[in-house]
Coordinates of C-alpha atoms (C1' of nucleotides) in Angstrom, one line a residue:
Chain C
M1 CA 7.1 -94.6 -20.6
N2 CA 8.1 -93.6 -24.2
R3 CA 11.1 -93.9 -26.4
E4 CA 12.4 -90.3 -25.7
K5 CA 12.2 -91.0 -21.9
M6 CA 14.1 -94.3 -22.2
A7 CA 16.8 -92.7 -24.2
E8 CA 17.2 -89.9 -21.9
V9 CA 17.7 -92.1 -18.9
L10 CA 20.5 -93.8 -20.8
E11 CA 22.0 -90.6 -21.8
K12 CA 21.9 -89.3 -18.2
I13 CA 23.5 -92.5 -16.9
A14 CA 26.3 -92.0 -19.3
L15 CA 27.0 -88.5 -18.1
L16 CA 26.9 -89.6 -14.3
L17 CA 29.1 -92.6 -15.0
E18 CA 31.4 -90.1 -16.7
L19 CA 31.4 -87.8 -13.7
K20 CA 32.3 -90.8 -11.5
G21 CA 35.3 -91.5 -13.7
E22 CA 33.9 -94.8 -14.9
N23 CA 35.5 -96.8 -17.8
P24 CA 35.0 -94.6 -20.8
F25 CA 33.9 -97.6 -22.9
K26 CA 31.1 -98.3 -20.5
V27 CA 30.0 -94.7 -20.8
R28 CA 30.0 -95.0 -24.6
A29 CA 28.0 -98.2 -24.3
Y30 CA 25.2 -96.4 -22.5
R31 CA 25.4 -93.6 -25.0
Q32 CA 25.2 -95.9 -27.9
G33 CA 22.3 -97.7 -26.1
A34 CA 20.5 -94.4 -26.2
E35 CA 21.2 -93.8 -29.8
V36 CA 19.9 -97.2 -30.6
V37 CA 16.7 -96.6 -28.4
M38 CA 15.9 -93.5 -30.6
S39 CA 16.7 -94.9 -34.0
L40 CA 15.2 -98.4 -33.7
E41 CA 12.3 -98.8 -36.3
E42 CA 10.3 -101.2 -34.2
D43 CA 8.4 -100.3 -31.0
I44 CA 11.2 -100.4 -28.5
V45 CA 9.1 -99.8 -25.5
G46 CA 6.7 -102.6 -26.4
L47 CA 9.7 -105.0 -27.2
A48 CA 11.3 -104.0 -23.8
K49 CA 8.1 -104.6 -22.0
A50 CA 7.8 -108.1 -23.6
D51 CA 11.5 -109.0 -23.0
Q52 CA 12.2 -109.2 -26.7
L53 CA 15.2 -107.0 -27.0
K54 CA 17.6 -110.0 -27.7
G55 CA 19.7 -109.6 -30.8
I56 CA 19.4 -105.8 -31.2
K57 CA 23.0 -104.6 -31.9
G58 CA 24.3 -102.3 -29.1
I59 CA 21.8 -103.5 -26.5
G60 CA 23.6 -106.3 -24.5
E61 CA 22.5 -108.2 -21.4
A62 CA 22.8 -105.3 -18.9
L63 CA 21.0 -102.7 -21.0
R64 CA 18.4 -105.3 -21.8
D65 CA 17.6 -105.8 -18.2
K66 CA 17.6 -102.2 -17.4
L67 CA 15.2 -101.2 -20.4
G68 CA 13.0 -104.0 -19.4
E69 CA 12.7 -102.6 -15.9
L70 CA 12.1 -99.1 -17.2
A71 CA 9.4 -100.2 -19.7
K72 CA 7.6 -102.4 -17.2
T73 CA 7.7 -100.3 -14.0
G74 CA 8.5 -96.8 -15.3
R75 CA 11.6 -96.7 -13.0
L76 CA 15.1 -97.9 -12.8
E77 CA 16.7 -98.6 -9.4
F78 CA 20.2 -98.3 -10.7
Y79 CA 19.4 -94.9 -12.2
E80 CA 17.7 -93.7 -9.1
N81 CA 20.6 -94.6 -7.0
L82 CA 23.1 -93.0 -9.4
I83 CA 21.2 -89.7 -9.7
A84 CA 20.8 -89.4 -6.0
E85 CA 24.6 -89.0 -5.7
F86 CA 24.5 -85.6 -7.5
P87 CA 22.0 -82.8 -7.7
D88 CA 19.9 -82.5 -10.8
T89 CA 21.3 -79.1 -11.8
I90 CA 24.7 -80.5 -12.4
F91 CA 23.6 -81.7 -15.9
D92 CA 23.5 -78.1 -16.9
L93 CA 27.3 -77.8 -16.5
F94 CA 27.9 -80.2 -19.4
D95 CA 26.4 -77.5 -21.7
V96 CA 29.3 -75.1 -21.0
Q97 CA 31.7 -75.1 -23.8
G98 CA 35.2 -76.3 -22.6
L99 CA 33.8 -78.1 -19.5
G100 CA 33.8 -81.9 -19.6
P101 CA 33.5 -84.6 -17.0
K102 CA 36.9 -84.3 -15.4
K103 CA 36.7 -80.5 -14.9
I104 CA 33.1 -80.7 -13.6
K105 CA 34.2 -83.5 -11.2
A106 CA 37.0 -81.3 -10.0
L107 CA 34.7 -78.1 -9.6
Y108 CA 32.2 -80.3 -7.7
E109 CA 34.6 -82.0 -5.4
A110 CA 36.8 -79.0 -4.7
L111 CA 34.4 -76.2 -4.7
G112 CA 31.0 -77.8 -4.2
V113 CA 29.9 -76.3 -7.7
D114 CA 26.8 -78.2 -8.7
S115 CA 24.9 -75.6 -10.8
L116 CA 25.4 -72.9 -13.4
E117 CA 24.7 -70.3 -10.7
K118 CA 27.3 -71.6 -8.3
L119 CA 29.9 -71.9 -11.1
K120 CA 29.3 -68.3 -12.1
R121 CA 29.7 -67.1 -8.5
A122 CA 33.0 -69.2 -8.1
C123 CA 34.4 -67.7 -11.1
E124 CA 33.6 -64.2 -10.1
A125 CA 35.2 -64.9 -6.8
D126 CA 38.3 -66.0 -8.5
E127 CA 38.2 -69.4 -6.9
V128 CA 38.1 -71.3 -10.1
A129 CA 41.4 -70.0 -11.4
K130 CA 43.2 -71.4 -8.3
L131 CA 42.2 -74.9 -8.8
A132 CA 44.8 -77.4 -10.1
G133 CA 44.5 -77.8 -13.8
F134 CA 42.6 -74.5 -14.2
G135 CA 43.8 -71.0 -14.6
A136 CA 43.0 -67.5 -15.3
K137 CA 42.2 -68.0 -18.9
T138 CA 40.0 -71.1 -18.3
Q139 CA 38.0 -69.0 -15.7
V140 CA 37.5 -66.2 -18.3
K141 CA 36.4 -68.7 -21.0
I142 CA 33.9 -70.4 -18.6
L143 CA 32.3 -67.0 -17.8
E144 CA 32.1 -66.2 -21.5
A145 CA 30.6 -69.6 -22.3
I146 CA 27.9 -69.1 -19.6
A147 CA 27.1 -65.7 -21.0
A148 CA 26.8 -67.2 -24.5
N149 CA 24.4 -70.0 -23.3
E150 CA 22.2 -67.3 -21.5
K151 CA 22.1 -65.3 -24.6
F152 CA 21.6 -67.8 -27.4
A153 CA 19.5 -70.7 -28.4
D154 CA 21.8 -73.8 -28.7
R155 CA 20.2 -75.2 -31.9
F156 CA 18.9 -73.6 -35.1
T157 CA 16.6 -74.9 -37.8
L158 CA 18.0 -76.0 -41.1
G159 CA 15.9 -73.3 -43.0
E160 CA 16.8 -70.3 -40.8
I161 CA 20.5 -70.7 -41.2
K162 CA 20.6 -71.5 -44.9
P163 CA 21.2 -67.9 -46.1
M164 CA 24.1 -67.5 -43.7
V165 CA 25.7 -70.7 -44.7
E166 CA 25.5 -69.8 -48.4
N167 CA 27.2 -66.5 -47.5
I168 CA 30.1 -68.0 -45.8
L169 CA 30.5 -70.5 -48.6
D170 CA 30.6 -67.7 -51.1
T171 CA 33.2 -65.8 -49.1
L172 CA 35.4 -68.9 -48.6
R173 CA 35.2 -69.6 -52.4
Q174 CA 36.6 -66.2 -53.1
H175 CA 39.6 -66.7 -51.0
P176 CA 42.8 -66.7 -53.2
E177 CA 44.4 -69.6 -51.3
V178 CA 41.4 -71.8 -51.4
S179 CA 40.7 -74.4 -54.2
R180 CA 37.7 -76.5 -52.9
V181 CA 34.9 -75.5 -50.5
S182 CA 32.1 -77.4 -48.9
V183 CA 29.9 -77.4 -45.9
A184 CA 29.8 -80.6 -44.0
G185 CA 28.2 -82.0 -40.8
S186 CA 24.5 -82.3 -40.1
Y187 CA 23.8 -79.3 -42.4
R188 CA 25.1 -81.2 -45.4
R189 CA 23.0 -84.2 -44.2
A190 CA 19.8 -82.1 -44.0
K191 CA 19.0 -82.7 -40.3
E192 CA 16.0 -80.6 -39.5
T193 CA 17.9 -78.7 -36.8
V194 CA 21.7 -78.2 -36.5
G195 CA 23.8 -77.4 -33.4
D196 CA 26.9 -76.3 -35.2
L197 CA 28.2 -75.7 -38.6
D198 CA 31.3 -77.3 -40.3
F199 CA 33.1 -75.8 -43.2
L200 CA 35.8 -77.5 -45.1
V201 CA 38.4 -76.0 -47.4
A202 CA 41.3 -77.2 -49.6
T203 CA 44.3 -75.1 -49.4
R204 CA 48.1 -75.1 -49.1
Q205 CA 47.8 -72.2 -46.6
G206 CA 45.9 -73.6 -43.8
A207 CA 47.2 -71.3 -41.1
R208 CA 46.4 -68.2 -43.2
V209 CA 42.9 -69.3 -44.2
C210 CA 42.0 -70.3 -40.7
E211 CA 43.1 -66.9 -39.4
D212 CA 41.0 -65.1 -42.2
F213 CA 38.1 -67.3 -41.3
T214 CA 38.3 -65.8 -37.8
T215 CA 37.9 -62.3 -39.2
L216 CA 34.6 -62.9 -41.1
P217 CA 32.0 -60.2 -40.3
E218 CA 29.7 -62.8 -39.0
V219 CA 32.3 -63.9 -36.1
D220 CA 31.5 -62.9 -32.6
A221 CA 34.3 -64.7 -30.8
V222 CA 37.3 -66.8 -31.6
I223 CA 37.3 -70.1 -29.6
A224 CA 40.5 -71.7 -31.3
C225 CA 42.7 -71.0 -34.4
G226 CA 45.4 -73.3 -35.5
D227 CA 47.2 -74.5 -38.7
T228 CA 44.4 -76.8 -39.8
K229 CA 41.4 -75.9 -37.7
A230 CA 39.5 -72.7 -36.6
S231 CA 36.6 -72.6 -34.2
V232 CA 34.4 -69.6 -33.8
R233 CA 31.0 -68.5 -32.4
L234 CA 29.1 -66.5 -34.9
K235 CA 27.0 -63.3 -33.9
N236 CA 23.8 -65.4 -33.8
G237 CA 25.4 -67.7 -31.3
I238 CA 26.0 -70.7 -33.6
H239 CA 29.3 -72.6 -33.1
C240 CA 31.2 -72.9 -36.3
D241 CA 34.3 -74.8 -37.3
L242 CA 36.5 -74.6 -40.3
R243 CA 38.9 -77.5 -41.3
A244 CA 41.7 -76.8 -43.7
V245 CA 43.2 -79.8 -45.6
T246 CA 45.1 -80.4 -48.8
S247 CA 43.3 -80.9 -52.0
A248 CA 44.4 -84.6 -51.9
E249 CA 42.8 -85.0 -48.5
F250 CA 39.7 -83.1 -49.3
P251 CA 37.5 -86.0 -50.3
F252 CA 38.4 -87.9 -47.2
A253 CA 37.8 -84.9 -44.9
L254 CA 34.6 -84.2 -46.6
Q255 CA 33.4 -87.9 -46.0
Y256 CA 34.6 -87.8 -42.4
F257 CA 33.2 -84.5 -41.4
S258 CA 29.9 -85.0 -43.0
G259 CA 29.1 -87.9 -40.7
S260 CA 27.0 -89.0 -39.3
K261 CA 29.2 -90.5 -36.5
E262 CA 27.3 -93.8 -36.8
H263 CA 27.6 -93.9 -40.5
N264 CA 31.3 -93.3 -40.4
V265 CA 31.9 -96.0 -37.7
A266 CA 30.1 -98.5 -40.0
I267 CA 32.0 -97.3 -43.0
R268 CA 35.5 -97.4 -41.3
S269 CA 34.8 -101.0 -40.0
L270 CA 33.8 -102.0 -43.6
A271 CA 37.1 -100.4 -44.8
L272 CA 39.1 -102.4 -42.3
K273 CA 37.6 -105.6 -43.5
K274 CA 38.9 -104.7 -46.9
G275 CA 42.4 -104.0 -45.6
W276 CA 42.1 -100.3 -45.4
S277 CA 42.2 -97.9 -42.5
L278 CA 40.0 -94.8 -43.3
N279 CA 40.5 -91.6 -41.6
E280 CA 39.9 -87.8 -42.4
Y281 CA 43.2 -87.8 -44.3
G282 CA 43.1 -90.8 -46.5
L283 CA 42.8 -94.5 -46.9
N284 CA 45.9 -96.3 -45.5
P285 CA 46.7 -99.9 -46.2
T286 CA 46.8 -102.4 -43.4
D287 CA 48.8 -105.6 -43.9
R288 CA 45.9 -107.1 -45.9
A289 CA 45.6 -104.3 -48.2
T290 CA 45.6 -104.4 -52.2
A291 CA 46.6 -101.7 -54.5
R292 CA 45.8 -98.2 -53.4
P293 CA 42.7 -96.8 -55.1
E294 CA 42.7 -93.4 -56.7
V295 CA 40.6 -91.0 -54.9
N296 CA 39.8 -87.5 -56.3
E297 CA 36.1 -87.1 -55.1
E298 CA 34.0 -88.4 -52.2
E299 CA 32.4 -90.8 -54.7
D300 CA 35.7 -92.7 -55.2
I301 CA 35.9 -93.6 -51.6
Y302 CA 32.5 -95.4 -51.6
S303 CA 33.4 -97.0 -54.9
A304 CA 36.8 -98.3 -53.5
L305 CA 34.8 -99.9 -50.6
G306 CA 32.6 -101.5 -53.1
L307 CA 29.7 -99.4 -52.4
Q308 CA 27.2 -97.4 -54.5
F309 CA 27.7 -93.6 -53.7
I310 CA 25.6 -92.7 -50.7
E311 CA 24.1 -89.3 -50.8
P312 CA 24.8 -87.2 -47.6
E313 CA 21.3 -87.1 -46.7
L314 CA 21.1 -90.8 -46.2
R315 CA 24.2 -91.2 -44.0
E316 CA 22.5 -92.0 -40.7
N317 CA 23.3 -95.7 -40.5
R318 CA 19.7 -96.6 -41.1
G319 CA 20.3 -99.3 -43.7
E320 CA 21.9 -97.1 -46.4
I321 CA 25.3 -99.1 -46.3
E322 CA 23.6 -102.4 -46.6
A323 CA 21.5 -101.1 -49.5
A324 CA 24.6 -99.6 -51.2
M325 CA 26.3 -103.0 -51.0
E326 CA 23.5 -104.6 -52.9
N327 CA 23.3 -101.6 -55.4
A328 CA 19.8 -101.1 -54.1
L329 CA 19.9 -97.3 -53.1
P330 CA 16.9 -95.3 -54.4
R331 CA 17.6 -92.6 -57.0
L332 CA 16.6 -89.6 -54.8
V333 CA 14.1 -86.9 -55.9
E334 CA 15.7 -83.6 -57.0
L335 CA 14.4 -80.1 -56.9
M336 CA 14.3 -79.9 -60.7
N337 CA 11.8 -82.7 -60.6
L338 CA 9.1 -80.6 -59.0
R339 CA 6.4 -79.3 -61.5
G340 CA 4.1 -77.7 -59.0
T341 CA 3.0 -77.6 -55.4
F342 CA -0.2 -77.7 -53.3
H343 CA -1.0 -76.1 -49.8
N344 CA -0.4 -72.4 -50.2
H345 CA -2.2 -69.4 -48.6
T346 CA -3.2 -66.0 -50.0
T347 CA -4.5 -62.8 -48.5
A348 CA -8.0 -64.4 -48.5
S349 CA -6.9 -66.1 -45.1
D350 CA -3.6 -65.4 -43.4
G351 CA -1.2 -65.0 -46.3
R352 CA 0.6 -62.0 -47.1
D353 CA 0.4 -62.0 -50.9
T354 CA -2.6 -62.1 -53.1
L355 CA -3.7 -64.9 -55.4
E356 CA -2.2 -63.2 -58.5
G357 CA 1.0 -62.6 -56.5
M358 CA 1.4 -66.2 -55.5
V359 CA 0.7 -67.4 -59.0
E360 CA 3.3 -65.0 -60.4
E361 CA 5.9 -66.2 -58.1
A362 CA 5.1 -69.9 -58.9
M363 CA 5.5 -69.1 -62.7
E364 CA 8.7 -67.3 -62.0
L365 CA 10.0 -70.4 -60.2
G366 CA 9.2 -72.4 -63.4
L367 CA 6.4 -74.4 -62.0
Q368 CA 3.5 -75.5 -64.1
Y369 CA 0.8 -75.5 -61.6
L370 CA -0.1 -74.2 -58.1
G371 CA -2.5 -75.3 -55.5
I372 CA -4.3 -72.7 -53.4
S373 CA -5.6 -74.0 -50.1
D374 CA -6.6 -71.2 -47.6
H375 CA -7.7 -71.9 -44.2
S376 CA -11.4 -72.9 -43.4
K377 CA -13.9 -71.1 -41.1
S378 CA -12.9 -72.8 -37.8
S379 CA -9.5 -71.3 -38.0
V380 CA -10.8 -67.8 -37.0
Y381 CA -7.4 -66.6 -35.9
A382 CA -6.2 -67.1 -39.4
N383 CA -9.2 -65.4 -41.2
G384 CA -10.4 -68.7 -42.4
L385 CA -12.8 -68.7 -45.3
D386 CA -16.5 -69.7 -44.8
E387 CA -18.4 -71.5 -47.5
E388 CA -19.5 -68.4 -49.3
R389 CA -16.0 -66.9 -49.5
L390 CA -14.5 -70.2 -50.5
L391 CA -16.8 -70.4 -53.5
Q392 CA -16.0 -66.9 -54.4
Q393 CA -12.3 -67.8 -54.4
V394 CA -12.8 -70.8 -56.5
K395 CA -14.6 -68.6 -59.0
A396 CA -11.6 -66.1 -59.0
I397 CA -9.2 -68.9 -59.4
R398 CA -11.2 -70.1 -62.4
E399 CA -11.2 -66.7 -64.0
L400 CA -7.5 -66.0 -63.4
E401 CA -6.6 -69.3 -64.9
E402 CA -8.8 -68.5 -68.0
K403 CA -6.9 -65.1 -68.2
L404 CA -3.4 -66.7 -67.9
G405 CA -4.0 -69.6 -70.4
G406 CA -1.6 -72.5 -69.8
F407 CA -0.9 -72.2 -66.1
R408 CA -3.0 -74.4 -64.0
I409 CA -4.3 -73.2 -60.6
F410 CA -5.9 -76.0 -58.5
A411 CA -8.6 -74.7 -56.2
G412 CA -8.5 -76.3 -52.7
S413 CA -8.8 -75.7 -49.0
E414 CA -6.7 -76.4 -46.0
V415 CA -9.8 -77.7 -44.2
D416 CA -9.7 -78.1 -40.4
I417 CA -9.9 -81.5 -38.8
L418 CA -12.4 -80.8 -35.9
K419 CA -12.1 -82.5 -32.5
D420 CA -14.0 -85.6 -33.5
G421 CA -12.4 -86.1 -36.8
S422 CA -15.2 -84.6 -38.8
L423 CA -14.3 -81.8 -41.3
D424 CA -14.9 -78.1 -41.2
F425 CA -16.8 -78.3 -44.6
G426 CA -19.5 -80.6 -45.7
D427 CA -18.9 -83.0 -48.5
E428 CA -21.0 -81.0 -51.0
I429 CA -18.7 -78.1 -50.6
L430 CA -15.6 -80.2 -50.7
A431 CA -16.9 -81.9 -53.9
K432 CA -16.7 -78.5 -55.7
L433 CA -12.9 -78.2 -55.2
D434 CA -10.1 -79.8 -57.1
Y435 CA -8.4 -81.2 -53.9
C436 CA -8.4 -80.7 -50.2
V437 CA -5.8 -80.7 -47.5
A438 CA -7.0 -81.7 -44.0
S439 CA -5.1 -80.4 -41.0
V440 CA -5.4 -80.3 -37.3
H441 CA -5.2 -76.6 -36.0
S442 CA -6.8 -77.0 -32.6
I443 CA -7.1 -79.1 -29.4
F444 CA -3.7 -80.3 -29.5
N445 CA -3.7 -82.1 -26.1
L446 CA -5.6 -85.3 -26.9
D447 CA -3.9 -88.5 -25.9
E448 CA -2.2 -90.5 -28.6
A449 CA -5.0 -93.0 -29.4
T450 CA -7.7 -90.2 -29.6
M451 CA -5.6 -87.9 -31.7
T452 CA -4.6 -90.7 -34.1
E453 CA -8.2 -91.9 -34.4
R454 CA -9.2 -88.3 -35.1
I455 CA -6.8 -88.0 -38.0
C456 CA -7.5 -91.3 -39.4
R457 CA -11.3 -90.6 -39.5
A458 CA -10.6 -87.4 -41.5
M459 CA -8.4 -89.4 -43.9
E460 CA -11.3 -91.7 -44.5
N461 CA -13.3 -89.0 -46.1
E462 CA -13.4 -89.4 -49.9
H463 CA -12.6 -85.7 -50.4
V464 CA -9.5 -85.5 -48.4
T465 CA -6.7 -85.6 -50.9
M466 CA -3.8 -85.2 -48.4
L467 CA -3.1 -84.9 -44.7
G468 CA -1.4 -81.6 -43.7
H469 CA 1.4 -81.3 -41.2
V470 CA 1.0 -84.7 -39.4
T471 CA 2.2 -83.6 -35.9
G472 CA 1.9 -79.8 -35.9
R473 CA 5.3 -79.4 -34.5
L474 CA 7.1 -76.1 -34.7
L475 CA 10.8 -76.9 -34.6
L476 CA 12.6 -75.7 -31.4
K477 CA 9.3 -74.0 -30.4
R478 CA 6.4 -76.3 -29.9
D479 CA 6.3 -80.1 -29.5
A480 CA 4.6 -82.3 -31.8
Y481 CA 1.1 -83.4 -30.7
V482 CA 1.4 -87.1 -30.0
V483 CA 0.2 -89.4 -32.8
D484 CA 0.9 -93.0 -33.7
H485 CA 2.9 -92.5 -37.0
A486 CA 2.8 -96.1 -37.9
R487 CA -1.0 -96.3 -37.7
I488 CA -1.5 -93.0 -39.6
I489 CA 0.8 -94.3 -42.4
D490 CA -1.2 -97.5 -42.4
C491 CA -4.5 -95.6 -42.5
A492 CA -3.1 -93.4 -45.5
A493 CA -2.1 -96.5 -47.4
A494 CA -5.5 -98.1 -46.9
T495 CA -7.5 -95.0 -47.8
G496 CA -5.3 -93.8 -50.6
T497 CA -4.6 -90.5 -48.8
I498 CA -1.4 -88.6 -49.6
I499 CA 0.7 -87.4 -46.7
E500 CA 2.1 -83.9 -47.0
L501 CA 5.9 -83.2 -46.4
N502 CA 5.2 -79.7 -45.1
C503 CA 8.4 -77.8 -45.8
S504 CA 7.8 -74.8 -44.0
P505 CA 11.3 -74.3 -42.3
M506 CA 9.5 -74.3 -38.9
R507 CA 7.9 -77.6 -39.5
L508 CA 9.4 -80.1 -41.8
D509 CA 6.6 -82.4 -40.9
M510 CA 6.1 -85.4 -41.3
D511 CA 9.6 -86.1 -39.9
W512 CA 12.2 -87.6 -42.3
R513 CA 12.4 -90.7 -40.2
W514 CA 9.1 -91.9 -41.1
W515 CA 9.0 -91.4 -45.0
K516 CA 10.9 -94.7 -45.9
R517 CA 8.2 -96.7 -44.2
A518 CA 5.4 -94.7 -45.8
R519 CA 7.0 -95.2 -49.2
D520 CA 7.3 -98.8 -48.7
K521 CA 3.6 -99.1 -47.8
G522 CA 2.8 -97.2 -51.0
V523 CA 1.9 -94.0 -49.5
L524 CA 2.4 -91.1 -51.8
C525 CA 4.1 -87.7 -50.6
S526 CA 3.3 -84.1 -51.6
I527 CA 6.1 -81.7 -51.0
N528 CA 4.2 -78.6 -49.8
P529 CA 5.7 -75.2 -48.6
D530 CA 2.6 -74.1 -46.7
A531 CA 3.6 -70.7 -48.2
H532 CA 2.1 -67.6 -46.7
S533 CA 3.9 -65.3 -49.0
R534 CA 5.5 -65.4 -52.4
G535 CA 8.9 -66.0 -50.6
G536 CA 7.4 -69.1 -48.9
L537 CA 7.3 -70.9 -52.2
H538 CA 11.1 -70.9 -52.2
H539 CA 11.2 -73.4 -49.4
L540 CA 10.4 -76.3 -51.8
G541 CA 14.2 -76.8 -52.0
L542 CA 14.3 -77.5 -48.4
G543 CA 11.4 -79.8 -48.8
V544 CA 13.3 -81.9 -51.4
R545 CA 16.3 -82.2 -49.1
V546 CA 14.0 -83.7 -46.3
A547 CA 12.2 -86.0 -48.8
R548 CA 15.7 -87.2 -50.0
K549 CA 16.6 -87.8 -46.3
G550 CA 13.4 -89.9 -46.2
W551 CA 14.7 -92.0 -49.2
L552 CA 11.9 -90.7 -51.5
R553 CA 12.3 -91.1 -55.1
R554 CA 10.7 -88.9 -57.9
E555 CA 7.9 -91.4 -58.3
D556 CA 7.0 -91.1 -54.7
V557 CA 6.1 -87.6 -54.8
L558 CA 2.8 -86.4 -56.4
N559 CA 4.0 -82.8 -57.4
T560 CA 6.8 -84.2 -59.6
R561 CA 3.9 -85.2 -62.0
S562 CA 2.8 -83.2 -65.0
V563 CA -0.4 -81.1 -65.0
Q564 CA -2.1 -83.7 -67.0
E565 CA -1.1 -86.6 -64.7
V566 CA -2.2 -84.6 -61.6
E567 CA -5.6 -83.9 -63.2
E568 CA -6.0 -87.5 -64.0
F569 CA -5.0 -88.5 -60.4
L570 CA -7.4 -86.0 -58.8
K571 CA -10.3 -87.2 -61.2
T572 CA -9.9 -90.9 -60.1
P573 CA -11.8 -91.9 -57.0
K574 CA -9.4 -92.2 -53.9
G575 CA -9.7 -95.9 -53.6
A576 CA -8.7 -96.5 -57.2
R577 CA -5.7 -94.2 -57.3
Chain Q
dG1 C1' 29.1 -102.4 -21.3
dC2 C1' 29.3 -104.5 -25.9
dC3 C1' 31.1 -107.5 -29.3
dG4 C1' 33.1 -111.6 -32.2
dT5 C1' 35.6 -113.6 -40.5
dT6 C1' 41.7 -111.9 -34.4
dT7 C1' 34.9 -115.1 -30.9
dT8 C1' 34.1 -115.4 -24.2
dC9 C1' 38.9 -112.0 -23.4
dG10 C1' 40.6 -107.9 -24.7
dG11 C1' 39.8 -104.3 -27.5
dC12 C1' 36.8 -100.4 -28.2
dC13 C1' 39.0 -94.0 -33.5
dC14 C1' 42.0 -90.6 -32.9
dG15 C1' 44.0 -86.1 -34.2
dA16 C1' 43.8 -80.9 -33.3
dC17 C1' 44.0 -77.3 -30.1
dT18 C1' 44.2 -75.0 -25.6
dG19 C1' 45.9 -74.0 -21.2
dT20 C1' 48.6 -75.1 -17.8
dT21 C1' 52.1 -77.7 -17.9
dT22 C1' 57.9 -78.3 -18.4
dT23 C1' 55.9 -83.1 -21.4
dC24 C1' 50.6 -83.5 -20.9
dA25 C1' 45.6 -83.8 -19.6
dG26 C1' 41.2 -82.3 -21.0
dT27 C1' 37.8 -81.3 -24.5
dC28 C1' 35.9 -81.5 -28.9
dG29 C1' 34.2 -83.5 -32.9

DNA sequence: GCCGTTTTCGGCCCGACTGTTTTCAGTCG
């Protein structure tokens, strides 16, 4: 039993109760329970096993018992009875745009529809349109939604949709009737993947702007279009909403639609305590209210509630509101703080650009130093360097550096962590490098304890400056290999090993949820693009956003330091850094 | 089912949009 499985059971119970027409608040309680299970800092499975869930907000007596049973026996009778009432394939129906519990229930009871396949056939046989509450248009929309689901992925990585978001923002800014523009939602909060996009505009001509939005070249299908809201599906399949509000409403709408839902629930209840009812249009006095604060920007809303401004990346209800009350929010790292970066590849292994090309791009970006760390010999698939080629590369780096004068190139290696935790190069070779990134690139299927031990052993090596991509995850493609993050963070703290924030768009690894803990234990971060081409260096901005989401400050990140400081750091023995 | 500075019962966010209705239910965020 693990955290994910526990949350999934609660999530599925919520759906099944909805199908049965249960009290919506009970449904919500299960859904919130799933949320709590996923976001709790402590080891929820261990706590559940030991009957120590008491006092956790959102987990009451009933959920406590159910989680306890689940953790101890791996099963839950209540759930098994519930799930036996419906076929497993019925869950797929909830993914169809426009179908909710009531409609699914009707389809199931009247037509026996319990899978996507049966739904499709029922629509094609014109049976759905005849049902009460359904009609011809609904039937067409269901078929379209099924087709869209078959054709497209339902989530996108933050990195891959960035160019498109920038494009749409530019177009909206140029609209003559639009005065203010922003993207909101999980994209603005820098979640590693997003399921949809939310755009917000200030205008007096909502209907017209909404209409124009639906004719953008990126739009594939229009789902809805009214006076204040338009909803479309873009050609790459992503769902995209536009909200049009007045300029006075804009800060409220921006706050509201940026979420997260959990953050907003907490903010609104705080507002109520102060005598204000907060929604997407404004701050309205309840009977206890004092004078209405002036709000022109989002910052003014937080300030009216007696809070420090909370950066969007932090709005996950993970302690940011409490910190803002005490004026204790960190000043987050910014892109302009970065002076260089480590973990980059060249044509020597599997990169697409030469050493000279990579350095040139780094200089263009205004960096003062660049770390080169090509793959080591065990990564045969990536043309990894053996000892001889590595030493040649070090020589080439020193020569290029000499020629450039002033720009520092750190010679390193991304050395493979072998199965037993030993390294692909011996200490005598590693000692000749300026630094070294150690990463796992093979044998991903070890159990958690063995994998964690393997990684910790590598970190104990004096020459390992930093740990590369902690879990090896490829977002939406390959799961993380299982590691005990808490132990790895402790080990990094104990050995003075840096943990990399790999900001390749597919990775964003270590996950943002762990950085605050690492920071509090004194572990240093290095924001590394894992660049395999000149363009790859541009992902540093993405890395900064994730670092911010992990509560990191400038001083928590190695590559905000100057060349001299980094040299000093690397010269100092690990234990003394 | 959860929660409590309206505290053990009675609330729990609510507004926009659509389609099928003839005044509203369902979905979505």
